[in-house]
């Protein structure tokens, strides 16, 4: 299996690109703790979904993310995109995960489906197949990203660089889909799942080409029972502990090293 870390080590050391390459910090797969970036959705002027009884998504997901971070402390180096009630643009969340060289990025949310108040339960999204074209479009811009990372001299090696970048993105998509399946399966042992919980969509926050990324909807604030669960600190702790257990298992998989 192709490893993103090895890929980046390769791209950083390939003689073809040597002059342009910025040396990346040396990472020996398997020796250091994996990096987990948690992204509590919304914040600040963006409340996210508002529950039928007034619960704000931005507050619920921040608390869950912090609980997950605590519970994952010994298994990963955990970073949060926000630790307070502040607004962060989507591209900045993606950029943060990439800067941190995250092994896994999880954006944490709570759903709302006002037209279907019966909808309940957790679901997980990866970047969709249809977005894949869009993603390919992003990758067409990959040259700019590669430029950013390795400097203008890479332009001369544009074809090689974009092929390698495309390989990394495919590997990332594979890892993201694997994470979605594994997480939903594991979490489903203890938490209520939405019907058809493995979902995909074109979320901007999932577009890092080199970081496996998932968006978790922890439940529906448009459903009074789910809102009650998500509004209860003890229940949030429970959700967080289950998520942390499954994330820890995932991070032991070589796909995420
Ligand atoms: Zn949300």
Coordinates of N, CA and C and ligand atoms in Angstrom, one line a residue:
X1 N 0.8 -1.2 0.0 CA 0.0 0.0 0.0 C 0.9 1.3 0.0
X2 N 0.4 2.2 -0.7 CA 1.1 3.5 -0.8 C 0.9 4.3 0.4
X3 N 1.9 4.8 1.0 CA 1.8 5.6 2.2 C 2.0 7.1 1.9
X4 N 1.1 7.9 2.4 CA 1.2 9.3 2.2 C 2.5 9.8 2.8
X5 N 2.8 9.3 4.0 CA 4.0 9.8 4.7 C 5.3 9.5 3.8
X6 N 5.3 8.3 3.3 CA 6.4 7.9 2.5 C 6.4 8.7 1.2
X7 N 5.2 8.9 0.7 CA 5.1 9.7 -0.5 C 5.7 11.1 -0.3
X8 N 5.4 11.7 0.8 CA 5.9 13.1 1.0 C 7.4 13.0 1.3
X9 N 7.8 12.0 2.0 CA 9.2 11.8 2.2 C 9.9 11.7 0.8
X10 N 9.3 10.9 0.0 CA 9.8 10.7 -1.4 C 9.9 12.1 -2.1
X11 N 8.7 12.7 -2.1 CA 8.6 14.0 -2.9 C 9.6 15.0 -2.3
X12 N 9.9 14.9 -1.0 CA 10.8 15.9 -0.4 C 12.2 15.5 -0.7
X13 N 12.5 14.3 -1.1 CA 13.9 13.9 -1.3 C 14.2 13.5 -2.7
X14 N 13.2 13.4 -3.6 CA 13.4 13.0 -5.0 C 14.4 14.0 -5.6
X15 N 15.4 13.5 -6.3 CA 16.4 14.4 -6.9 C 15.8 15.3 -7.8
X16 N 14.7 14.8 -8.5 CA 14.0 15.7 -9.5 C 13.5 16.9 -8.9
X17 N 13.1 16.8 -7.7 CA 12.5 18.0 -7.0 C 13.3 18.6 -5.9
X18 N 14.5 18.0 -5.8 CA 15.3 18.4 -4.6 C 15.5 19.9 -4.4
X19 N 15.7 20.5 -5.5 CA 16.0 22.0 -5.4 C 14.8 22.7 -4.8
X20 N 13.7 22.2 -5.2 CA 12.5 23.0 -4.8 C 11.9 22.5 -3.4
X21 N 12.3 21.4 -3.0 CA 11.7 20.8 -1.8 C 12.1 21.5 -0.6
X22 N 11.1 21.8 0.2 CA 11.3 22.2 1.6 C 11.4 20.9 2.4
X23 N 12.4 20.7 3.2 CA 12.5 19.5 4.0 C 11.3 19.4 5.0
X24 N 10.6 18.4 5.0 CA 9.6 18.2 6.0 C 10.2 17.6 7.3
X25 N 9.6 17.9 8.4 CA 10.1 17.3 9.6 C 10.2 15.8 9.5
X26 N 11.2 15.2 10.0 CA 11.4 13.8 9.8 C 10.3 13.0 10.6
X27 N 9.5 12.2 9.9 CA 8.5 11.5 10.6 C 8.8 10.0 10.3
X28 N 9.0 9.2 11.3 CA 9.2 7.8 11.2 C 7.9 7.1 11.4
X29 N 7.3 6.6 10.4 CA 6.0 6.0 10.6 C 6.0 5.0 11.7
X30 N 5.1 5.0 12.6 CA 5.0 4.0 13.6 C 5.7 4.4 14.9
X31 N 6.5 5.4 14.9 CA 7.3 5.7 16.1 C 6.6 6.9 16.9
X32 N 6.1 7.8 16.2 CA 5.5 9.0 16.9 C 4.0 8.8 17.0
X33 N 3.4 9.5 18.0 CA 1.9 9.4 18.1 C 1.3 10.0 16.8
X34 N 0.2 9.4 16.3 CA -0.4 10.0 15.2 C -1.1 11.4 15.6
X35 N -1.2 12.2 14.6 CA -1.8 13.5 14.8 C -3.3 13.5 14.4
X36 N -4.2 13.8 15.4 CA -5.6 13.8 15.2 C -6.1 15.3 15.2
X37 N -6.7 15.8 14.2 CA -7.2 17.1 14.2 C -8.8 17.0 14.3
X38 N -9.3 17.6 15.4 CA -10.8 17.6 15.6 C -11.2 19.0 15.2
X39 N -12.3 19.1 14.5 CA -12.9 20.3 14.1 C -14.3 20.5 14.5
X40 N -14.5 21.2 15.7 CA -15.9 21.5 16.1 C -16.5 22.5 15.1
X41 N -17.6 22.1 14.5 CA -18.2 22.9 13.4 C -18.7 24.2 13.9
X42 N -18.8 25.2 13.0 CA -19.4 26.5 13.2 C -18.6 27.3 14.3
X43 N -19.3 28.1 15.0 CA -18.7 28.9 16.1 C -18.8 30.4 15.8
X44 N -18.8 31.2 16.8 CA -18.9 32.6 16.7 C -20.2 33.0 16.1
X45 N -20.2 33.9 15.1 CA -21.4 34.4 14.5 C -22.2 33.3 13.8
X46 N -21.6 32.1 13.6 CA -22.3 31.0 12.9 C -22.7 30.0 14.0
X47 N -24.0 30.0 14.3 CA -24.4 29.0 15.4 C -24.5 27.6 14.9
X48 N -24.6 27.4 13.6 CA -24.9 26.1 13.0 C -26.4 25.8 13.2
X49 N -26.8 24.5 13.4 CA -28.2 24.2 13.5 C -28.7 24.7 14.9
X50 N -29.9 25.1 15.0 CA -30.5 25.5 16.3 C -31.6 24.5 16.6
X51 N -31.6 23.8 17.7 CA -32.5 22.7 18.1 C -33.9 23.2 18.2
X52 N -34.9 22.3 18.2 CA -36.3 22.6 18.4 C -36.5 23.3 19.8
X53 N -35.6 23.0 20.7 CA -35.7 23.6 22.0 C -34.6 24.6 22.3
X54 N -34.0 25.0 21.2 CA -33.0 26.2 21.3 C -31.6 25.8 21.5
X55 N -31.2 24.5 21.4 CA -29.8 24.1 21.6 C -29.0 24.6 20.4
X56 N -27.8 25.1 20.6 CA -27.0 25.6 19.5 C -26.0 24.5 19.2
X57 N -25.9 24.2 17.9 CA -25.0 23.2 17.4 C -23.5 23.6 17.8
X58 N -23.2 24.8 17.6 CA -21.8 25.2 17.8 C -21.3 24.9 19.2
X59 N -22.2 25.0 20.2 CA -21.8 24.7 21.6 C -21.7 23.2 21.9
X60 N -22.7 22.5 21.4 CA -22.7 21.0 21.6 C -21.4 20.4 21.0
X61 N -21.1 20.8 19.8 CA -20.0 20.1 19.1 C -18.7 20.5 19.6
X62 N -18.6 21.7 20.2 CA -17.3 22.1 20.8 C -17.1 21.2 22.0
X63 N -18.1 21.0 22.8 CA -18.0 20.2 24.0 C -17.6 18.8 23.7
X64 N -18.3 18.2 22.7 CA -18.0 16.8 22.3 C -16.6 16.7 21.8
X65 N -16.1 17.7 21.0 CA -14.8 17.6 20.5 C -13.8 17.7 21.6
X66 N -14.0 18.5 22.6 CA -13.1 18.6 23.7 C -13.1 17.3 24.5
X67 N -14.2 16.7 24.7 CA -14.3 15.4 25.4 C -13.5 14.3 24.6
X68 N -13.7 14.3 23.3 CA -13.0 13.4 22.5 C -11.5 13.6 22.6
X69 N -11.1 14.9 22.6 CA -9.7 15.2 22.7 C -9.1 14.6 24.0
X70 N -9.8 14.9 25.1 CA -9.3 14.3 26.4 C -9.2 12.8 26.3
X71 N -10.2 12.2 25.8 CA -10.3 10.7 25.8 C -9.2 10.1 24.8
X72 N -8.7 10.9 23.9 CA -7.8 10.4 22.9 C -6.3 10.7 23.2
X73 N -6.2 11.4 24.4 CA -4.9 12.0 24.7 C -3.7 11.0 24.6
X74 N -3.9 9.8 25.1 CA -2.8 8.9 25.1 C -2.6 8.2 23.8
X75 N -3.5 8.3 22.9 CA -3.5 7.6 21.6 C -3.0 8.5 20.5
X76 N -3.1 9.8 20.7 CA -2.8 10.7 19.6 C -2.4 12.1 20.1
X77 N -1.7 12.8 19.2 CA -1.4 14.2 19.5 C -2.6 14.9 18.9
X78 N -3.5 15.4 19.8 CA -4.8 16.0 19.4 C -4.7 17.5 19.3
X79 N -5.2 18.0 18.1 CA -5.3 19.4 18.0 C -6.7 19.8 17.6
X80 N -7.2 20.9 18.1 CA -8.6 21.4 17.7 C -8.5 22.6 16.9
X81 N -9.3 22.7 15.9 CA -9.4 23.9 15.0 C -9.9 25.1 15.8
X82 N -10.7 24.9 16.8 CA -11.1 26.0 17.7 C -11.4 25.4 19.1
X83 N -11.0 26.2 20.1 CA -11.2 25.8 21.4 C -12.1 26.7 22.2
X84 N -12.7 27.7 21.4 CA -13.6 28.6 22.0 C -14.7 28.9 21.0
X85 N -15.6 29.8 21.3 CA -16.8 30.1 20.5 C -16.3 31.2 19.5
X86 N -15.5 30.8 18.5 CA -15.1 31.7 17.5 C -15.4 31.2 16.1
X87 N -15.5 32.1 15.1 CA -15.8 31.8 13.8 C -14.5 31.4 13.1
X88 N -14.5 30.3 12.3 CA -13.3 30.0 11.5 C -13.8 29.6 10.1
X89 N -13.2 30.2 9.1 CA -13.7 29.9 7.7 C -13.3 28.4 7.4
X90 N -14.0 27.8 6.5 CA -13.8 26.4 6.1 C -12.4 26.1 5.6
X91 N -11.9 27.0 4.6 CA -10.6 26.7 4.1 C -9.5 26.8 5.2
X92 N -9.7 27.6 6.2 CA -8.8 27.7 7.3 C -8.7 26.4 8.1
X93 N -9.9 25.8 8.3 CA -9.9 24.5 9.0 C -9.1 23.4 8.2
X94 N -9.3 23.4 6.9 CA -8.6 22.4 6.1 C -7.1 22.8 6.2
X95 N -6.7 24.0 6.0 CA -5.3 24.5 6.1 C -4.7 24.1 7.4
X96 N -5.4 24.2 8.5 CA -4.9 23.8 9.8 C -4.6 22.4 9.8
X97 N -5.5 21.5 9.4 CA -5.2 20.1 9.4 C -4.0 19.7 8.5
X98 N -3.8 20.4 7.4 CA -2.6 20.1 6.6 C -1.4 20.6 7.2
X99 N -1.4 21.8 7.8 CA -0.2 22.3 8.5 C 0.2 21.4 9.6
X100 N -0.8 20.8 10.3 CA -0.5 19.9 11.4 C 0.0 18.5 10.9
X101 N -0.1 18.3 9.6 CA 0.2 17.0 9.0 C -0.7 16.0 9.7
X102 N -1.9 16.2 9.8 CA -2.9 15.3 10.5 C -2.9 14.0 9.8
X103 N -3.0 13.0 10.6 CA -3.2 11.6 10.1 C -4.7 11.4 9.9
X104 N -5.5 12.1 10.7 CA -6.9 12.0 10.5 C -7.6 13.3 10.9
X105 N -8.6 13.8 10.1 CA -9.3 15.0 10.4 C -10.7 14.7 10.6
X106 N -11.3 15.1 11.7 CA -12.7 14.8 11.9 C -13.5 16.1 12.2
X107 N -14.4 16.5 11.4 CA -15.2 17.6 11.6 C -16.5 17.2 12.3
X108 N -16.8 17.8 13.5 CA -17.9 17.3 14.3 C -19.0 18.2 14.3
X109 N -20.2 17.7 13.9 CA -21.4 18.5 13.7 C -22.6 17.8 14.4
X110 N -23.7 18.6 14.4 CA -25.0 18.0 14.7 C -26.0 18.5 13.6
X111 N -26.8 17.5 13.1 CA -27.6 17.7 11.9 C -28.9 18.5 12.3
X112 N -29.6 18.9 11.2 CA -30.9 19.4 11.4 C -31.7 19.1 10.1
X113 N -32.9 18.5 10.3 CA -33.8 18.2 9.1 C -35.2 18.6 9.5
X114 N -35.5 19.9 9.5 CA -36.8 20.3 9.9 C -38.0 19.7 9.2
X115 N -37.7 19.3 8.0 CA -38.8 18.6 7.2 C -39.0 17.2 7.6
X116 N -38.1 16.6 8.4 CA -38.2 15.2 8.8 C -37.8 15.1 10.3
X117 N -38.7 15.6 11.2 CA -38.4 15.7 12.6 C -38.2 14.3 13.2
X118 N -38.6 13.2 12.5 CA -38.3 11.9 13.1 C -36.9 11.4 12.9
X119 N -36.2 12.0 12.0 CA -34.8 11.6 11.7 C -33.9 11.7 12.9
X120 N -33.2 10.7 13.3 CA -32.4 10.6 14.5 C -31.1 9.9 14.2
X121 N -30.1 10.1 15.0 CA -28.9 9.2 15.0 C -27.7 9.8 14.3
X122 N -26.6 9.1 14.5 CA -25.3 9.6 14.0 C -25.1 9.1 12.6
X123 N -24.4 9.9 11.8 CA -24.0 9.6 10.5 C -22.6 10.2 10.2
X124 N -21.9 9.6 9.2 CA -20.6 10.1 8.8 C -20.5 10.3 7.3
X125 N -19.9 11.4 7.0 CA -19.7 11.8 5.6 C -18.3 11.7 5.1
X126 N -18.0 11.2 3.9 CA -16.8 11.4 3.3 C -17.1 12.2 2.0
X127 N -16.0 12.7 1.4 CA -16.2 13.5 0.2 C -16.8 12.6 -0.9
X128 N -17.8 13.2 -1.6 CA -18.6 12.3 -2.5 C -17.9 12.0 -3.8
X129 N -18.4 11.0 -4.4 CA -17.9 10.6 -5.7 C -18.1 11.7 -6.7
X130 N -19.3 12.3 -6.6 CA -19.6 13.4 -7.6 C -18.6 14.6 -7.3
X131 N -18.3 14.8 -6.0 CA -17.4 15.8 -5.6 C -16.0 15.5 -6.1
X132 N -15.8 14.2 -6.4 CA -14.6 13.7 -6.9 C -14.1 14.5 -8.1
X133 N -15.1 14.7 -9.0 CA -14.8 15.6 -10.2 C -14.3 17.0 -9.7
X134 N -15.1 17.4 -8.8 CA -14.8 18.7 -8.2 C -13.4 18.7 -7.6
X135 N -13.2 17.6 -6.9 CA -11.9 17.3 -6.2 C -10.8 17.3 -7.3
X136 N -11.1 16.6 -8.4 CA -10.1 16.6 -9.5 C -9.9 18.0 -10.0
X137 N -11.0 18.8 -9.9 CA -10.8 20.2 -10.2 C -9.9 20.9 -9.3
X138 N -10.1 20.6 -8.0 CA -9.2 21.1 -7.0 C -7.8 20.7 -7.3
X139 N -7.7 19.5 -7.7 CA -6.3 19.0 -8.0 C -5.7 19.6 -9.2
X140 N -6.6 20.0 -10.1 CA -6.0 20.8 -11.2 C -5.4 22.1 -10.7
X141 N -5.9 22.5 -9.6 CA -5.3 23.7 -8.9 C -4.1 23.2 -8.0
X142 N -4.0 21.9 -8.0 CA -2.9 21.3 -7.1 C -1.6 21.9 -7.4
X143 N -1.4 22.3 -8.6 CA -0.1 22.9 -8.9 C 0.2 24.1 -8.0
X144 N -0.8 24.8 -7.8 CA -0.7 26.0 -6.9 C -0.3 25.6 -5.5
X145 N -1.0 24.5 -5.1 CA -0.7 24.0 -3.7 C 0.7 23.5 -3.6
X146 N 1.1 22.7 -4.7 CA 2.4 22.2 -4.7 C 3.4 23.4 -4.7
X147 N 3.1 24.4 -5.5 CA 3.9 25.6 -5.6 C 4.1 26.2 -4.2
X148 N 3.0 26.3 -3.5 CA 3.0 26.9 -2.2 C 3.9 26.1 -1.3
X149 N 3.8 24.8 -1.4 CA 4.6 23.9 -0.5 C 6.1 23.8 -0.9
X150 N 6.3 23.8 -2.1 CA 7.7 23.5 -2.6 C 8.3 24.6 -3.3
X151 N 7.6 25.6 -3.6 CA 8.3 26.8 -4.2 C 8.1 26.7 -5.7
X152 N 8.4 27.8 -6.3 CA 8.1 28.0 -7.7 C 8.8 27.1 -8.7
X153 N 10.0 26.6 -8.3 CA 10.8 25.7 -9.1 C 10.1 24.5 -9.5
X154 N 9.1 24.1 -8.7 CA 8.4 22.8 -9.0 C 7.6 23.0 -10.3
X155 N 7.3 24.2 -10.6 CA 6.5 24.4 -11.9 C 7.2 23.7 -13.1
X156 N 8.5 23.7 -13.1 CA 9.2 23.0 -14.2 C 8.9 21.5 -14.2
X157 N 8.6 21.0 -13.0 CA 8.3 19.6 -12.9 C 6.8 19.3 -12.8
X158 N 6.0 20.3 -13.3 CA 4.6 20.3 -13.1 C 3.9 18.9 -13.3
X159 N 4.2 18.3 -14.4 CA 3.5 17.0 -14.8 C 3.8 16.0 -13.7
X160 N 5.1 15.8 -13.4 CA 5.4 14.8 -12.4 C 4.8 15.1 -11.0
X161 N 4.9 16.4 -10.6 CA 4.3 16.8 -9.3 C 2.8 16.5 -9.3
X162 N 2.1 16.8 -10.4 CA 0.6 16.7 -10.3 C 0.3 15.2 -10.3
X163 N 1.0 14.3 -11.0 CA 0.7 12.9 -11.0 C 0.9 12.4 -9.6
X164 N 2.0 12.8 -8.9 CA 2.3 12.3 -7.6 C 1.2 12.8 -6.6
X165 N 0.8 14.0 -6.9 CA -0.2 14.6 -6.0 C -1.6 13.9 -6.2
X166 N -1.9 13.5 -7.4 CA -3.1 12.8 -7.7 C -3.1 11.4 -7.0
X167 N -1.9 10.8 -6.9 CA -1.8 9.5 -6.2 C -2.1 9.7 -4.7
X168 N -1.5 10.8 -4.2 CA -1.8 11.1 -2.8 C -3.2 11.3 -2.5
X169 N -3.9 12.0 -3.4 CA -5.3 12.3 -3.2 C -6.2 11.0 -3.2
X170 N -5.8 10.1 -4.2 CA -6.6 8.9 -4.3 C -6.4 8.1 -3.0
X171 N -5.2 8.1 -2.5 CA -4.9 7.3 -1.3 C -5.7 7.9 -0.1
X172 N -5.8 9.2 -0.1 CA -6.6 9.9 0.9 C -8.0 9.6 0.9
X173 N -8.6 9.5 -0.3 CA -10.0 9.2 -0.5 C -10.3 7.8 0.0
X174 N -9.4 6.9 -0.4 CA -9.5 5.5 0.1 C -9.5 5.4 1.6
X175 N -8.6 6.1 2.2 CA -8.5 6.1 3.7 C -9.7 6.7 4.3
X176 N -10.2 7.8 3.7 CA -11.4 8.5 4.3 C -12.6 7.5 4.2
X177 N -12.8 6.8 3.1 CA -13.9 5.9 3.0 C -13.8 4.8 4.0
X178 N -12.6 4.3 4.2 CA -12.3 3.2 5.1 C -12.7 3.7 6.5
X179 N -12.2 4.9 6.9 CA -12.5 5.5 8.2 C -14.0 5.6 8.4
X180 N -14.7 6.0 7.4 CA -16.2 6.2 7.5 C -16.9 4.9 7.8
X181 N -16.5 3.8 7.1 CA -17.1 2.5 7.3 C -16.7 2.0 8.7
X182 N -15.5 2.1 9.1 CA -15.0 1.5 10.3 C -15.7 2.2 11.5
X183 N -15.7 3.5 11.4 CA -16.2 4.4 12.5 C -17.7 4.1 12.7
X184 N -18.4 4.1 11.6 CA -19.9 3.9 11.7 C -20.2 2.5 12.3
X185 N -19.4 1.5 11.8 CA -19.6 0.1 12.3 C -19.3 0.0 13.8
X186 N -18.2 0.6 14.2 CA -17.8 0.5 15.6 C -18.8 1.3 16.5
X187 N -19.0 2.5 16.1 CA -19.9 3.4 16.9 C -21.3 2.8 17.0
X188 N -21.7 2.2 16.0 CA -23.1 1.6 15.9 C -23.4 0.6 17.0
X189 N -22.3 0.0 17.6 CA -22.5 -1.0 18.6 C -23.1 -0.3 19.9
X190 N -22.8 1.0 20.1 CA -23.2 1.7 21.3 C -24.1 2.9 21.1
X191 N -24.1 3.5 19.9 CA -24.9 4.7 19.7 C -25.9 4.5 18.6
X192 N -27.0 5.2 18.7 CA -28.0 5.1 17.6 C -27.5 5.7 16.3
X193 N -27.7 5.0 15.2 CA -27.3 5.5 13.9 C -28.5 5.9 13.1
X194 N -28.2 6.9 12.3 CA -29.2 7.3 11.3 C -29.4 6.1 10.3
X195 N -30.6 5.9 9.7 CA -30.7 5.0 8.7 C -29.8 5.4 7.5
X196 N -29.1 4.4 6.9 CA -28.1 4.7 5.9 C -27.1 5.7 6.4
X197 N -26.3 5.3 7.5 CA -25.4 6.3 8.1 C -24.1 6.6 7.4
X198 N -23.8 5.8 6.4 CA -22.5 6.1 5.6 C -22.9 6.9 4.4
X199 N -22.5 8.2 4.5 CA -23.0 9.2 3.5 C -21.8 9.9 2.9
X200 N -22.1 10.6 1.8 CA -21.1 11.4 1.2 C -21.6 12.7 0.6
X201 N -20.8 13.7 0.6 CA -21.3 15.0 0.1 C -20.1 15.8 -0.2
X202 N -20.4 16.9 -0.8 CA -19.3 17.8 -1.3 C -19.0 18.8 -0.3
X203 N -18.5 18.4 0.9 CA -18.2 19.4 1.9 C -16.8 20.0 1.7
X204 N -16.8 21.3 1.7 CA -15.5 22.0 1.5 C -14.5 21.6 2.6
X205 N -14.9 21.3 3.7 CA -14.0 21.1 4.9 C -13.4 19.7 4.7
X206 N -13.8 18.9 3.8 CA -13.3 17.5 3.6 C -12.3 17.5 2.4
X207 N -11.9 18.6 1.9 CA -11.1 18.6 0.7 C -9.6 18.6 0.8
X208 N -9.1 18.4 1.9 CA -7.6 18.3 2.0 C -7.1 17.1 1.2
X209 N -6.3 17.3 0.2 CA -5.9 16.1 -0.6 C -4.9 15.2 0.1
X210 N -4.4 15.6 1.2 CA -3.4 14.7 1.8 C -3.7 14.4 3.3
X211 N -5.0 14.6 3.7 CA -5.4 14.3 5.0 C -6.7 13.5 5.0
X212 N -6.8 12.3 5.4 CA -8.1 11.6 5.4 C -9.0 12.3 6.3
X213 N -10.2 12.6 5.8 CA -11.1 13.6 6.4 C -12.6 13.0 6.5
X214 N -13.2 13.2 7.6 CA -14.6 12.8 7.8 C -15.4 13.9 8.4
X215 N -16.6 13.9 8.1 CA -17.5 14.8 8.8 C -18.6 14.0 9.6
X216 N -18.6 14.2 10.9 CA -19.6 13.4 11.7 C -20.7 14.2 12.1
X217 N -21.9 13.7 11.8 CA -23.1 14.3 12.3 C -23.5 13.5 13.5
X218 N -23.5 14.1 14.7 CA -23.6 13.3 15.9 C -25.1 13.0 16.3
X219 N -26.0 13.7 15.6 CA -27.4 13.5 15.8 C -28.2 14.7 15.3
X220 N -29.5 14.7 15.5 CA -30.4 15.7 14.8 C -30.9 16.6 15.9
X221 N -30.5 17.9 15.8 CA -31.1 18.9 16.7 C -32.6 19.2 16.3
X222 N -33.0 18.7 15.2 CA -34.4 18.9 14.8 C -35.3 17.8 15.3
X223 N -34.7 16.9 16.0 CA -35.5 15.8 16.7 C -35.4 16.0 18.2
X224 N -36.5 16.1 18.9 CA -36.5 16.5 20.3 C -35.7 15.5 21.1
X225 N -35.8 14.2 20.8 CA -35.1 13.2 21.6 C -33.6 13.3 21.4
X226 N -33.2 13.5 20.2 CA -31.8 13.7 19.9 C -31.3 15.0 20.6
X227 N -32.1 16.0 20.5 CA -31.7 17.3 21.1 C -31.5 17.2 22.6
X228 N -32.3 16.4 23.2 CA -32.2 16.2 24.6 C -30.9 15.4 25.0
X229 N -30.6 14.4 24.2 CA -29.3 13.7 24.4 C -28.1 14.6 24.2
X230 N -28.1 15.3 23.1 CA -27.0 16.2 22.8 C -26.9 17.3 23.7
X231 N -28.0 17.7 24.3 CA -28.0 18.8 25.3 C -27.5 18.4 26.7
X232 N -27.3 17.1 26.9 CA -27.0 16.5 28.2 C -25.5 16.2 28.3
X233 N -24.8 16.9 29.2 CA -23.4 16.7 29.3 C -22.9 15.3 29.5
X234 N -23.7 14.5 30.3 CA -23.3 13.1 30.5 C -23.4 12.3 29.2
X235 N -24.5 12.6 28.5 CA -24.7 11.9 27.2 C -23.6 12.3 26.2
X236 N -23.2 13.5 26.2 CA -22.1 14.0 25.3 C -20.8 13.3 25.7
X237 N -20.6 13.1 26.9 CA -19.4 12.4 27.4 C -19.4 10.9 26.9
X238 N -20.6 10.3 26.9 CA -20.7 9.0 26.5 C -20.4 8.9 24.9
X239 N -21.0 9.8 24.2 CA -20.8 9.9 22.7 C -19.3 10.0 22.5
X240 N -18.7 10.9 23.2 CA -17.3 11.2 23.0 C -16.4 10.0 23.3
X241 N -16.7 9.3 24.4 CA -15.9 8.1 24.8 C -16.0 7.0 23.7
X242 N -17.2 6.8 23.2 CA -17.4 5.8 22.1 C -16.6 6.3 20.8
X243 N -16.7 7.5 20.5 CA -16.0 8.0 19.3 C -14.5 7.9 19.5
X244 N -14.0 8.2 20.7 CA -12.6 8.1 21.0 C -12.1 6.7 20.9
X245 N -12.9 5.7 21.4 CA -12.5 4.3 21.3 C -12.3 3.9 19.8
X246 N -13.3 4.3 19.0 CA -13.2 3.9 17.6 C -12.1 4.7 16.8
X247 N -11.9 5.9 17.2 CA -10.8 6.7 16.6 C -9.4 6.1 16.9
X248 N -9.3 5.7 18.2 CA -8.0 5.1 18.6 C -7.8 3.8 17.8
X249 N -8.8 3.0 17.6 CA -8.6 1.8 16.8 C -8.2 2.1 15.4
X250 N -8.9 3.1 14.8 CA -8.6 3.6 13.5 C -7.1 4.0 13.3
X251 N -6.7 4.8 14.3 CA -5.3 5.4 14.2 C -4.2 4.3 14.3
X252 N -4.6 3.1 14.8 CA -3.6 2.0 14.8 C -3.4 1.4 13.4
X253 N -4.4 1.7 12.5 CA -4.3 1.1 11.2 C -3.2 1.8 10.3
X254 N -2.4 1.1 9.6 CA -1.3 1.7 8.8 C -1.8 2.7 7.8
X255 N -3.1 2.6 7.4 CA -3.6 3.6 6.4 C -3.5 5.0 7.0
X256 N -3.5 5.1 8.3 CA -3.5 6.4 9.0 C -2.1 6.8 9.6
X257 N -1.1 6.2 9.0 CA 0.3 6.5 9.5 C 1.1 7.1 8.4
Ligands
LIG1 ZN1 -23.0 21.7 11.3

